[in-house]
CSV table of C-alpha atoms and ligand atoms in Angstrom, one decimal:
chain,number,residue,atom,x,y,z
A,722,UNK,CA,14.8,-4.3,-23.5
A,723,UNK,CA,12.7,-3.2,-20.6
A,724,UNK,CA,14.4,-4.4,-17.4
A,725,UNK,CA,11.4,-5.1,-14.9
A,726,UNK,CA,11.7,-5.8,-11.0
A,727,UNK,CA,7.8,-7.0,-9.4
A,728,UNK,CA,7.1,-6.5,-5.5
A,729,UNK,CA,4.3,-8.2,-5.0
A,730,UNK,CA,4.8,-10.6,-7.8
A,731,UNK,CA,3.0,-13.3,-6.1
A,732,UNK,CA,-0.7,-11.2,-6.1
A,733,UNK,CA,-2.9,-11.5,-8.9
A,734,UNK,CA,-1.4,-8.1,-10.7
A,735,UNK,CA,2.4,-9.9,-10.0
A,736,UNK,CA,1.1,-12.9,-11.4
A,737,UNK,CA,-0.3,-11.2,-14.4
A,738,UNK,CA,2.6,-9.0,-15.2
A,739,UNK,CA,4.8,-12.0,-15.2
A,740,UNK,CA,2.3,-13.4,-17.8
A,741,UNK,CA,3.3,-10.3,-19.9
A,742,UNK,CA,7.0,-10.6,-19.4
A,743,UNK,CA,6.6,-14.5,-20.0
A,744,UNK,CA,4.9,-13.8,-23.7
A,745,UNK,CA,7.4,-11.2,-24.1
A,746,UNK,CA,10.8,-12.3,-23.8
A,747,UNK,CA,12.9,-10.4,-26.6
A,748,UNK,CA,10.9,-6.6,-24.9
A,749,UNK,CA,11.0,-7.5,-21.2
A,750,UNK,CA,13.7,-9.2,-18.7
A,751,UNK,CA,12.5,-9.9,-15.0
A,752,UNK,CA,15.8,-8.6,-13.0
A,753,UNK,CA,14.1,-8.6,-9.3
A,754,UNK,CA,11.1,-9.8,-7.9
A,755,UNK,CA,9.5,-9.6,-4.2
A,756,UNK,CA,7.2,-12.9,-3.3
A,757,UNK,CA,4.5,-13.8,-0.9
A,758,UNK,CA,4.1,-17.0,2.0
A,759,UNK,CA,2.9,-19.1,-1.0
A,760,UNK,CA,6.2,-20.2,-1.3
A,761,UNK,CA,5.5,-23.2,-3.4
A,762,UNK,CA,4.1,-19.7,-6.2
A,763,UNK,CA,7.8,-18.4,-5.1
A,764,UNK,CA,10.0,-20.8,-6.0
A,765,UNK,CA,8.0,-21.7,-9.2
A,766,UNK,CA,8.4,-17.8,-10.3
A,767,UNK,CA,12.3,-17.4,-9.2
A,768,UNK,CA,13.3,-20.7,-10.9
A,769,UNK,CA,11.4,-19.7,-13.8
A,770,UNK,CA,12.6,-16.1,-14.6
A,771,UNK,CA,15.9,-16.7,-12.4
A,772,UNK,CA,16.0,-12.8,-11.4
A,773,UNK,CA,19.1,-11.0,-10.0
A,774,UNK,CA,17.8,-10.0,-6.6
A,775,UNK,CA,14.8,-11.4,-4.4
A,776,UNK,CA,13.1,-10.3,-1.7
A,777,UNK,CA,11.3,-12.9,0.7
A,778,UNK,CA,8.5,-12.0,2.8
A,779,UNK,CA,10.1,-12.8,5.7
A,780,UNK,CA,13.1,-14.4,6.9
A,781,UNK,CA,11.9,-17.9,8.1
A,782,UNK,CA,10.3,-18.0,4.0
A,783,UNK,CA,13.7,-18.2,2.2
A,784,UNK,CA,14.3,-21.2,0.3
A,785,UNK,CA,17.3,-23.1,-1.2
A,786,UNK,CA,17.3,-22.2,-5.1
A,787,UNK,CA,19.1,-23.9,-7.8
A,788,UNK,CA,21.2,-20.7,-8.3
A,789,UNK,CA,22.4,-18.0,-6.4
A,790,UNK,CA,20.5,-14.6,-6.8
A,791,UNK,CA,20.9,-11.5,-3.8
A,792,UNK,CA,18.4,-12.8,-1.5
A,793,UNK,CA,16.9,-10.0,1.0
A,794,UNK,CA,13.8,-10.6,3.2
A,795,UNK,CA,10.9,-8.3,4.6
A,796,UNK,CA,10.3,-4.4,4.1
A,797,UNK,CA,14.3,-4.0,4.3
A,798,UNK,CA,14.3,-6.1,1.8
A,799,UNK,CA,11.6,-4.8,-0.3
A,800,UNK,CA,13.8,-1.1,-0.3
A,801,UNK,CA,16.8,-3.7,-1.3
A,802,UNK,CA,14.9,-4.1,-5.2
A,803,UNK,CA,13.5,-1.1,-5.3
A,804,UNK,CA,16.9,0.5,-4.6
A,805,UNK,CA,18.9,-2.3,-7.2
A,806,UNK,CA,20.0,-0.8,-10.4
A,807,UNK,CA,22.1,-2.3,-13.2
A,808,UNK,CA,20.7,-1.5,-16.4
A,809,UNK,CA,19.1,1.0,-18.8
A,810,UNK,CA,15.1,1.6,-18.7
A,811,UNK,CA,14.6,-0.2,-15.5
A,812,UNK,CA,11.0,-0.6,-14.4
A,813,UNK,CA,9.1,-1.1,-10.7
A,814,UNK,CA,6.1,-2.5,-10.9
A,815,UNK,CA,4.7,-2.1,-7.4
A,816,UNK,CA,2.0,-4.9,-6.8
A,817,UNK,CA,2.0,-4.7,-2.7
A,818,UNK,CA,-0.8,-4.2,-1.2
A,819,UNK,CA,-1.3,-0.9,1.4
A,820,UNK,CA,1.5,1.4,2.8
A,821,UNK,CA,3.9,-1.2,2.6
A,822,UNK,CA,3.9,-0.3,-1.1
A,823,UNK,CA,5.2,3.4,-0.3
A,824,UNK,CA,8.3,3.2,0.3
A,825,UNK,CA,9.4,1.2,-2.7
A,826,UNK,CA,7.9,3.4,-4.5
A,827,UNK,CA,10.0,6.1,-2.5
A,828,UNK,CA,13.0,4.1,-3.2
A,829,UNK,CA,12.7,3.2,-7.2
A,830,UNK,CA,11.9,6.8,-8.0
A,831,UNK,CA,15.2,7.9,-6.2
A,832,UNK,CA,16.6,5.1,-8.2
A,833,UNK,CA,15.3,7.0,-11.2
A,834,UNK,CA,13.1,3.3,-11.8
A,835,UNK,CA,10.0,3.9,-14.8
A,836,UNK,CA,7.2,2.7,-12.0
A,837,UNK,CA,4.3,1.4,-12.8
A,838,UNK,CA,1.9,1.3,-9.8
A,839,UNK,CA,-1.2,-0.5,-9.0
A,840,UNK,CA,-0.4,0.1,-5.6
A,841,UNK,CA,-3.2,2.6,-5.1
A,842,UNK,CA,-1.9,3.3,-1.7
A,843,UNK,CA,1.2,5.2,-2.4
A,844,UNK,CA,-0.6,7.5,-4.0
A,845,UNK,CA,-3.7,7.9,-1.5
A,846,UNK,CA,-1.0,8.6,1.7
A,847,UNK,CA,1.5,10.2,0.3
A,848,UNK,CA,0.0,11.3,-3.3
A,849,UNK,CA,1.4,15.1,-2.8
A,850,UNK,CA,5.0,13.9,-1.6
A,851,UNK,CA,5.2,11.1,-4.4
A,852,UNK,CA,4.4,14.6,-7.2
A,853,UNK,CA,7.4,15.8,-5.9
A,854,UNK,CA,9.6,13.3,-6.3
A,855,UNK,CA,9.3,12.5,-9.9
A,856,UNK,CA,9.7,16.0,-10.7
A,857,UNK,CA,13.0,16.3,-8.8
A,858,UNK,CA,14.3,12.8,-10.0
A,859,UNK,CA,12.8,13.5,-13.5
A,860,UNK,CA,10.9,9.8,-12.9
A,861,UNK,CA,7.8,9.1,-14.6
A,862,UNK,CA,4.5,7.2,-13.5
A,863,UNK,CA,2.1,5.4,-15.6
A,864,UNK,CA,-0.9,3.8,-13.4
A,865,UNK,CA,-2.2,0.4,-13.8
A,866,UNK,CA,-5.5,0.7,-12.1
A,867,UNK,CA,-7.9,0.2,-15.0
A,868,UNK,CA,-9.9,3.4,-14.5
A,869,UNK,CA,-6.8,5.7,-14.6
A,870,UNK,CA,-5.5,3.9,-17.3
A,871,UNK,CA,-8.6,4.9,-19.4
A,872,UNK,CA,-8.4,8.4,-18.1
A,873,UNK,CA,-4.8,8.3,-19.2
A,874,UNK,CA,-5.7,7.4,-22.3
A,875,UNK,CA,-9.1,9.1,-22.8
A,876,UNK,CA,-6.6,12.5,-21.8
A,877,UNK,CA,-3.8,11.8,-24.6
A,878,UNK,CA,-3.5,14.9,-26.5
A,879,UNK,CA,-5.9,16.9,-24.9
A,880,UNK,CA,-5.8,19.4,-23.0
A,881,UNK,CA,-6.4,19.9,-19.0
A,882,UNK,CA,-7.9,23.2,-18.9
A,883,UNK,CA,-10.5,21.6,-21.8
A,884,UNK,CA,-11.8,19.1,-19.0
A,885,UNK,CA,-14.8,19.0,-17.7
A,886,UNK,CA,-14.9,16.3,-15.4
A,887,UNK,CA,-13.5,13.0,-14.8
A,888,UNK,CA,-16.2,10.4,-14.6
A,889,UNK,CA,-14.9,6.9,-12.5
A,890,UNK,CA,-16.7,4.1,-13.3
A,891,UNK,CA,-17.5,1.7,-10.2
A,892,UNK,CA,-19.2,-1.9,-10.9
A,893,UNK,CA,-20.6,-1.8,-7.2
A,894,UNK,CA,-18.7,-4.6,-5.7
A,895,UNK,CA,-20.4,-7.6,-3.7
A,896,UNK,CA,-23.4,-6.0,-2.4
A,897,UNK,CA,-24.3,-3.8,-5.3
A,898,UNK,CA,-27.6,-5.3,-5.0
A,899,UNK,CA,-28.1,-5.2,-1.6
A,900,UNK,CA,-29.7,-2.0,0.7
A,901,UNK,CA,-27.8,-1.2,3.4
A,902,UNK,CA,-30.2,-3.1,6.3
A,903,UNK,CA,-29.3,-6.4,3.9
A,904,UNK,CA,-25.9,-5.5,4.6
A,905,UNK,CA,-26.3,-7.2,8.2
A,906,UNK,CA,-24.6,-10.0,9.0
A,907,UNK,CA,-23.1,-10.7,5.7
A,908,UNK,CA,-20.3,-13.1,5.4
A,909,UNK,CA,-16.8,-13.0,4.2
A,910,UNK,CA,-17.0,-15.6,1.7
A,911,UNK,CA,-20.2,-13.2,0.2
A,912,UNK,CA,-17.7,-10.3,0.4
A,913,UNK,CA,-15.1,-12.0,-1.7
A,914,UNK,CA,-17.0,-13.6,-4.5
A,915,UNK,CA,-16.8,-10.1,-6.9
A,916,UNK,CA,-19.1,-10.3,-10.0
A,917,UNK,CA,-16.6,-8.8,-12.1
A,918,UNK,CA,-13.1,-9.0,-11.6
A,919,UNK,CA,-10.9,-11.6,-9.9
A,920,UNK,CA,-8.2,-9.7,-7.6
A,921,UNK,CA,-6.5,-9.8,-4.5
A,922,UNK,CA,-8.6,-10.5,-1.2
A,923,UNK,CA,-8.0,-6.4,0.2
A,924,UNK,CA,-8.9,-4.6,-3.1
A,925,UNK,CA,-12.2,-7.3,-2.9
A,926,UNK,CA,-13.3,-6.3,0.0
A,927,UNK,CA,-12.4,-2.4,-0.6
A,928,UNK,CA,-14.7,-2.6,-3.5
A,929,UNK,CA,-17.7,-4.1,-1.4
A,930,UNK,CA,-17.3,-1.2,0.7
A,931,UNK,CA,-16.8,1.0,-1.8
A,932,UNK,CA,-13.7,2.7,-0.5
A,933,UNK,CA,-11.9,1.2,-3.5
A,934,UNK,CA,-13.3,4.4,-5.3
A,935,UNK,CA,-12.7,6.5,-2.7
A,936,UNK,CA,-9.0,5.6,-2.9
A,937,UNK,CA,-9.5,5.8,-6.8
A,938,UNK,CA,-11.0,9.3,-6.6
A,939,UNK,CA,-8.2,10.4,-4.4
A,940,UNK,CA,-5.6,8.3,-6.8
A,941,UNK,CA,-7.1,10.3,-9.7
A,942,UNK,CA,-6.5,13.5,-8.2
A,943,UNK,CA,-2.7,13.3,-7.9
A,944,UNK,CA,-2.4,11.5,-11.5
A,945,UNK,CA,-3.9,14.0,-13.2
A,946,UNK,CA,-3.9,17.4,-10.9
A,947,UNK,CA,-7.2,17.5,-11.1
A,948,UNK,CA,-9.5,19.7,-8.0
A,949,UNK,CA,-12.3,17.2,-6.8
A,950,UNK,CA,-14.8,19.3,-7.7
A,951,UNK,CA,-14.2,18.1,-11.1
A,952,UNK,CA,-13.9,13.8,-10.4
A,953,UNK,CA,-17.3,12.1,-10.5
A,954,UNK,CA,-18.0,8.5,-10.1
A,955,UNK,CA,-21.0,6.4,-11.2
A,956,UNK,CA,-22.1,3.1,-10.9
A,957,UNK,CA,-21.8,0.7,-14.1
A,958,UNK,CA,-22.3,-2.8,-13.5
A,959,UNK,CA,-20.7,-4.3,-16.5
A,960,UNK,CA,-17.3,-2.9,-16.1
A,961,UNK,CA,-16.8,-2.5,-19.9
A,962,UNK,CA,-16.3,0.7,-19.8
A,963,UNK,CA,-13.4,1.7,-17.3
A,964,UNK,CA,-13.9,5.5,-17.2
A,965,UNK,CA,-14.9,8.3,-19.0
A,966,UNK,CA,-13.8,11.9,-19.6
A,967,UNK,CA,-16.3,14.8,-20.1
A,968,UNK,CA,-14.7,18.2,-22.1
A,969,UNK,CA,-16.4,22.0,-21.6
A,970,UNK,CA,-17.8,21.5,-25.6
A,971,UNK,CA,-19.8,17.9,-24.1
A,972,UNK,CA,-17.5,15.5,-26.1
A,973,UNK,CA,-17.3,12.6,-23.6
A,974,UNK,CA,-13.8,10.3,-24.6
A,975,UNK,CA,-14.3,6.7,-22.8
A,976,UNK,CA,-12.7,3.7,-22.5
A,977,UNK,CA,-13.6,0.5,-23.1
A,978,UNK,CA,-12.6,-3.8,-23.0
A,979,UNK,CA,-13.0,-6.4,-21.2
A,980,UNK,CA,-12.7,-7.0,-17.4
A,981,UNK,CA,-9.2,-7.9,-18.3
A,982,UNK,CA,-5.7,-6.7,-15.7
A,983,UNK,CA,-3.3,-7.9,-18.9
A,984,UNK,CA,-4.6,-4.6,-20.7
A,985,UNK,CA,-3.6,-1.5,-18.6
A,986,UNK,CA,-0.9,-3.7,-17.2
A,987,UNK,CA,0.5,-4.1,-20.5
A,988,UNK,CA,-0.1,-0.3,-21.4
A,989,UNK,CA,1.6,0.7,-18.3
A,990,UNK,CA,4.5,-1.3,-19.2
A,991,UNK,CA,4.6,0.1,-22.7
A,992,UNK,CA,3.2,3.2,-22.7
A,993,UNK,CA,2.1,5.1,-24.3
A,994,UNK,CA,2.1,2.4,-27.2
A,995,UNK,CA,-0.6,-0.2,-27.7
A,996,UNK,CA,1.6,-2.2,-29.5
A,997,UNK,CA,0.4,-6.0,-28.8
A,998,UNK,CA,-2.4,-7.7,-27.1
A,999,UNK,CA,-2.1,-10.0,-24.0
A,1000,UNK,CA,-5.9,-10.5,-23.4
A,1001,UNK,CA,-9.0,-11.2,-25.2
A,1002,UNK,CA,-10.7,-8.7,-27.7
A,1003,UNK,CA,-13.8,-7.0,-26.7
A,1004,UNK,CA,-17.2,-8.3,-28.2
A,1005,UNK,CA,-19.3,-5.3,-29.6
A,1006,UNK,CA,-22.6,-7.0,-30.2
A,1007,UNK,CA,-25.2,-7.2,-27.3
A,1008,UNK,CA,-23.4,-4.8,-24.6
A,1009,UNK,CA,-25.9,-3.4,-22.8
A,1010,UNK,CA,-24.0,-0.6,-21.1
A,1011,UNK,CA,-25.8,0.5,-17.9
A,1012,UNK,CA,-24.7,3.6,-15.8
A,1013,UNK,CA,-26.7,4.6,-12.6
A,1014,UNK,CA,-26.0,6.9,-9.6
A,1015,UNK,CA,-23.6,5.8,-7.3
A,1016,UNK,CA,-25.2,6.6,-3.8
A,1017,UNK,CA,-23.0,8.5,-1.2
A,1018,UNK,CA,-25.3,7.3,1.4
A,1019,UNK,CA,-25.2,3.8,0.3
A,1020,UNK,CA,-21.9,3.8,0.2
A,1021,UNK,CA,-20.8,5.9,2.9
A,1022,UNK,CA,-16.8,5.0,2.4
A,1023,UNK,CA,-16.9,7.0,-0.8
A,1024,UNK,CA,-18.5,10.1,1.3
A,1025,UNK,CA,-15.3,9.1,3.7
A,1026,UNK,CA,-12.3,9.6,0.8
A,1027,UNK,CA,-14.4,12.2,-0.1
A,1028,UNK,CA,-14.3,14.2,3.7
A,1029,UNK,CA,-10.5,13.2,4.3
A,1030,UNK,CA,-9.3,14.6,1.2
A,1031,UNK,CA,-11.2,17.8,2.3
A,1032,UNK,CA,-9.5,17.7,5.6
A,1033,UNK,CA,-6.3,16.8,3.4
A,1034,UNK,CA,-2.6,16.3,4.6
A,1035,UNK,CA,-2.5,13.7,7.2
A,1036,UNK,CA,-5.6,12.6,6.6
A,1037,UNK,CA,-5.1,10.7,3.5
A,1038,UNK,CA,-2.6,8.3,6.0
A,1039,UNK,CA,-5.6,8.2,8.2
A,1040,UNK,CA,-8.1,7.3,5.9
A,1041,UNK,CA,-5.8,4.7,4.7
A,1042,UNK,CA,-4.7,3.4,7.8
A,1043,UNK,CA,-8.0,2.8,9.2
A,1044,UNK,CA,-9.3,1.1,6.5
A,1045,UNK,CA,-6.2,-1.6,6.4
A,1046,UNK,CA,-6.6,-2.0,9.8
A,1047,UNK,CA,-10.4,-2.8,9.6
A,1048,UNK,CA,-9.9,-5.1,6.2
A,1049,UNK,CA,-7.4,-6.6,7.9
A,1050,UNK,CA,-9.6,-7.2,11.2
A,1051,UNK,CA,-12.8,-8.3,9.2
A,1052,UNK,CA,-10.3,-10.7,6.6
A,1053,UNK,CA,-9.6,-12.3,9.9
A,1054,UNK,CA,-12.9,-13.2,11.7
A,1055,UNK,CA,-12.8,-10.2,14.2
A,1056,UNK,CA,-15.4,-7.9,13.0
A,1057,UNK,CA,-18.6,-8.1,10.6
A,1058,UNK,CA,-18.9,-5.9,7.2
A,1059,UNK,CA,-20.5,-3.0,8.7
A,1060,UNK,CA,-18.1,-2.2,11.6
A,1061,UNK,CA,-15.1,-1.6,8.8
A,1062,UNK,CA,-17.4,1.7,7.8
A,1063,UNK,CA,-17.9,2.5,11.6
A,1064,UNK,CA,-14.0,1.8,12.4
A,1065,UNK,CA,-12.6,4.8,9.3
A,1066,UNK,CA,-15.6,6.7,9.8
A,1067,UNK,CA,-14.5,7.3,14.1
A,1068,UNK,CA,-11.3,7.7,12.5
A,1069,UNK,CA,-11.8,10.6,9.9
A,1070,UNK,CA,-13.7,12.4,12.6
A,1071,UNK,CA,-11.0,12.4,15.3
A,1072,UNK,CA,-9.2,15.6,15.1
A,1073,UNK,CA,-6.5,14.4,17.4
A,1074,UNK,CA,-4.3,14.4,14.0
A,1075,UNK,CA,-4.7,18.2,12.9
A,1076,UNK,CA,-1.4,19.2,14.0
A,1077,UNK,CA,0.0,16.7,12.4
A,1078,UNK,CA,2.6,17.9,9.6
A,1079,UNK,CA,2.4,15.9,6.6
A,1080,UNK,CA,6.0,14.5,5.9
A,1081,UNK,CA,6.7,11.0,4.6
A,1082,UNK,CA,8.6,10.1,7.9
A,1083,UNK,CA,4.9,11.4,9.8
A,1084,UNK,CA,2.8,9.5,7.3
A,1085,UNK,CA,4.6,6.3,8.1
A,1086,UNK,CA,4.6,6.0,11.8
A,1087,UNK,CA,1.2,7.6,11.8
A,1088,UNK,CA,-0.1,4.9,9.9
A,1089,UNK,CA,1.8,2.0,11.7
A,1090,UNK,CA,0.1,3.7,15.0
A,1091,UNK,CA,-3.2,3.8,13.6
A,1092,UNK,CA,-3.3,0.5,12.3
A,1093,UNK,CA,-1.8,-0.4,15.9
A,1094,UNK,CA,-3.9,1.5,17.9
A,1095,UNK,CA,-7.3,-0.9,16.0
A,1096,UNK,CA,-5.7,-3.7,15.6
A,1097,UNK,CA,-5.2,-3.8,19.8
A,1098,UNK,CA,-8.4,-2.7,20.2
A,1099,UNK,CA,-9.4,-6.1,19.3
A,1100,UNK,CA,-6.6,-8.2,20.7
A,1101,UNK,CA,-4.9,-8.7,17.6
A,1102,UNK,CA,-1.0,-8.2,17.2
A,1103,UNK,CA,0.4,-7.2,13.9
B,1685,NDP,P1,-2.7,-9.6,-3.9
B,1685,NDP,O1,-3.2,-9.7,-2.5
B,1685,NDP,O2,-3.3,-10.6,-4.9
B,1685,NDP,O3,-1.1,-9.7,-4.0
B,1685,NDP,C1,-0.3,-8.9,-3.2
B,1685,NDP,C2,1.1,-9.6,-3.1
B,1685,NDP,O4,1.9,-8.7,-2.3
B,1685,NDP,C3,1.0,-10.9,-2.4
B,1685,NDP,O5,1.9,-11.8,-3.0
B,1685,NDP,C4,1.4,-10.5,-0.9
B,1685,NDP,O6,2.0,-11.6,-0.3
B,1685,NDP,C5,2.4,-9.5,-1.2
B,1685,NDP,N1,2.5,-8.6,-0.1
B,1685,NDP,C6,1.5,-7.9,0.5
B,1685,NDP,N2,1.9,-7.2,1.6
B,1685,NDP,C7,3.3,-7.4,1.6
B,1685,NDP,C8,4.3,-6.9,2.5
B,1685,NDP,N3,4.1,-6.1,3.5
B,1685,NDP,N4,5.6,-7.3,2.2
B,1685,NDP,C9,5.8,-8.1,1.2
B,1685,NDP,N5,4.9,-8.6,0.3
B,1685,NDP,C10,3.6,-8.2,0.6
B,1685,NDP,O7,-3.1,-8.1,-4.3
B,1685,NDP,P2,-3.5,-7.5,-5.7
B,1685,NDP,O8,-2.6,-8.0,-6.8
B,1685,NDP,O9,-5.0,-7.7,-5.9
B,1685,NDP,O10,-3.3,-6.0,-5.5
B,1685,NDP,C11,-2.1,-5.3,-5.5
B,1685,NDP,C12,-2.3,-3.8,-5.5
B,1685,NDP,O11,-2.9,-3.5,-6.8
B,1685,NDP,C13,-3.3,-3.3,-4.5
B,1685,NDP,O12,-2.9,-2.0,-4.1
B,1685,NDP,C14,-4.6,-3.2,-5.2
B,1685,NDP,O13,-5.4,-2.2,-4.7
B,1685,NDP,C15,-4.1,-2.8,-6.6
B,1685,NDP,N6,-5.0,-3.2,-7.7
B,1685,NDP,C16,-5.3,-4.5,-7.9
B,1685,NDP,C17,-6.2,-4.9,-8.9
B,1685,NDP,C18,-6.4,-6.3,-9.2
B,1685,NDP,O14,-7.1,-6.6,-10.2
B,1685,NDP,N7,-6.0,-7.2,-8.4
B,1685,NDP,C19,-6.8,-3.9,-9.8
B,1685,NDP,C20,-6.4,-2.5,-9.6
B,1685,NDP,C21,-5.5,-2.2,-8.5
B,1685,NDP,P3,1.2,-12.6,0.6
B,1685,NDP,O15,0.7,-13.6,-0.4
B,1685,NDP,O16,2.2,-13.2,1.6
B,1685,NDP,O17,0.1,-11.8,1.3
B,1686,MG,MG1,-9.7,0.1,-10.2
């Protein structure tokens, strides 16, 4: 039995990896879970799997229940689940969205927790620091992000110095078809509506702009110690194939199913066994697998992961933090599309951070600065 505590379990990964532990009763057993304002989703998903310990968003959110599990609230609270542990093979799945998914991720690895992380972000600010830590704690991490879970398994029992390249595959978000002067005044609503893939409103917006695979290139890096001379991305519309890997002989491995979160969220929870299916099979006939260039210049976010992970350390926090803050601003009717690229790219180029040691306690409160710092800028509180 596989002992599982969600934060974030109200997001569409949570929601998805309770789907898992829901068809899978006798393998997995829900002991903590963290959950959103949609408290009416809450209360459904704690009477339901009736877990241990649960974190609230915040404190004015907690609800009477019809049995008495450890209630904590906010990021205290979040540390609270990461930190609990019971049982044998205990599991964090960390389905938060931004930095606030760090330090439970911090925490569960001290707490020598399995994690399995869709939580791009802890690895993009703190992806060096994080290396560390499951080496010293002897913790492993298995991604859920579909493209690292086909590197993952495109990589199984081969050889790193035998790699080529990494090659991400990007559908091209919201405005794939769009040039960059159509780009003008485009709406949120537009910005949401993905062709692909139905996810959470930051990552939606993150893969309009492109920074998603930014973030993904950076992610890549740290999963698989890899220089970023050697990750590539490229543009493939149907998301079928979720990422590819290119040897020194030519042999490309690659990956392929449906746009589907139950699959590497499944494989993360059982890797590295592909024991049962939770999603729909893959239909072979009439594909039509397109791959095309992913522009740099289109997308100028992906040229932005690209130039803070060159200026490294700090940087990662900054590119990170800017880019929640602008989401954040834009999700909310303060800014159009193109001022989120304008906002991380001011942000990359200010060198006001260089001296900046990178440390986990520096990458937090330079972060909660940043985000501060735009967020005023346009009136808005936190
Ligand atoms: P969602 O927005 O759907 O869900 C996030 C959940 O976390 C919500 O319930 C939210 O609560 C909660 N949450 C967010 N911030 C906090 C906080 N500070 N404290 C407590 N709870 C919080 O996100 P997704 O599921 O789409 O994404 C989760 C992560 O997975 C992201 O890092 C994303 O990049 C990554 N990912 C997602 C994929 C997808 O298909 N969705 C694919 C690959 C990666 P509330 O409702 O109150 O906001
Ligand atoms: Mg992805």
């Amino acid at each position: 039995m596989r002992h599982l505590y969600i934060v974030g379990a109200c997001g569409s990964i949570g929601c998805q990896t309770l789907d898992i532990a829901r068809s899978n009763k006798d393998e997995f057993k829900v002991i903590g879970l963290s959950v959103g304002s949609n408290l009416e989703l809450a209360r459904k998903l704690i009477e339901e799997f009736k877990p241990e310990i649960v974190c609230f968003r915040k404190k004015e959110h907690i609800i009477s229940l019809s049995y008495n599990p450890i209630i904590t609230y906010g990021d205290e609270g979040l540390i609270e689940v990461a930190k609990y542990s019971k049982y044998d093979d205990e599991v964090l799945v960390n389905a938060l969205v931004g930095i606030s998914g760090l330090m439970p991720t911090v925490e569960a690895i001290k707490a020598k927790k399995t994690i399995c992380l869709a939580n791009k972000e802890t690895l993009v600010v703190a992806g060096d620091i994080i290396k560390d830590l499951l080496i010293e704690n002897d913790v492993k991490l298995v991604p859920i992000d579909s493209e690292h879970s086909a590197i993952l398994q495109c990589l199984a029992g081969e050889s790193k110095a035998d790699v080529k390249r990494l090659i991400i595959t990007a559908s091209g978000g919201s405005f794939r078809n769009k040039s960059r002067s159509e780009l003008v005044g485009v709406t949120k609503k537009e910005a949401l509506a993905h062709p692909n893939w139905s996810m959470g409103s930051k990552i939606t917006i993150d893969s309009a702009t492109m920074m998603n695979k930014g973030f993904e290139v950076i992610e890549a890096h740290f999963l698989f110690d890899l220089p970023y001379d050697k990750i590539d991305t490229i543009l493939h519309p149907q998301s079928i194939v979720h990422s590819l890997v290119e040897f020194n002989d030519g042999t490309i491995k690659a990956e392929l199913g449906c746009a589907d979160m139950h699959t590497p969220i499944q494989y993360a929870l059982r890797y590295p066994s592909h024991a049962y299916s939770q999603g729909e099979s893959l239909n072979l006939f009439n594909l039509n697998l397109e791959f095309k260039e992913l522009s740099k210049d289109r997308f100028p976010c992906l040229d932005y992961a690209y130039k803070a992970a060159a200026k490294g350390g700090i940087y990662y926090a900054v590119l990170n933090a800017s880019n929640e803050a602008a989401v954040h601003l834009f999700l909310n009717d303060h800014i159009d599309f193109l001022t989120i690229e304008k906002i991380i790219c001011d942000e990359i180029n200010n060198n006001d951070y260089e001296n900046i040691e990178y440390n986990l306690e520096n990458v937090v409160s330079i972060s909660k600065m940043i985000i501060n710092k735009i967020l005023l800028r346009y009136g808005v509180e936190e």
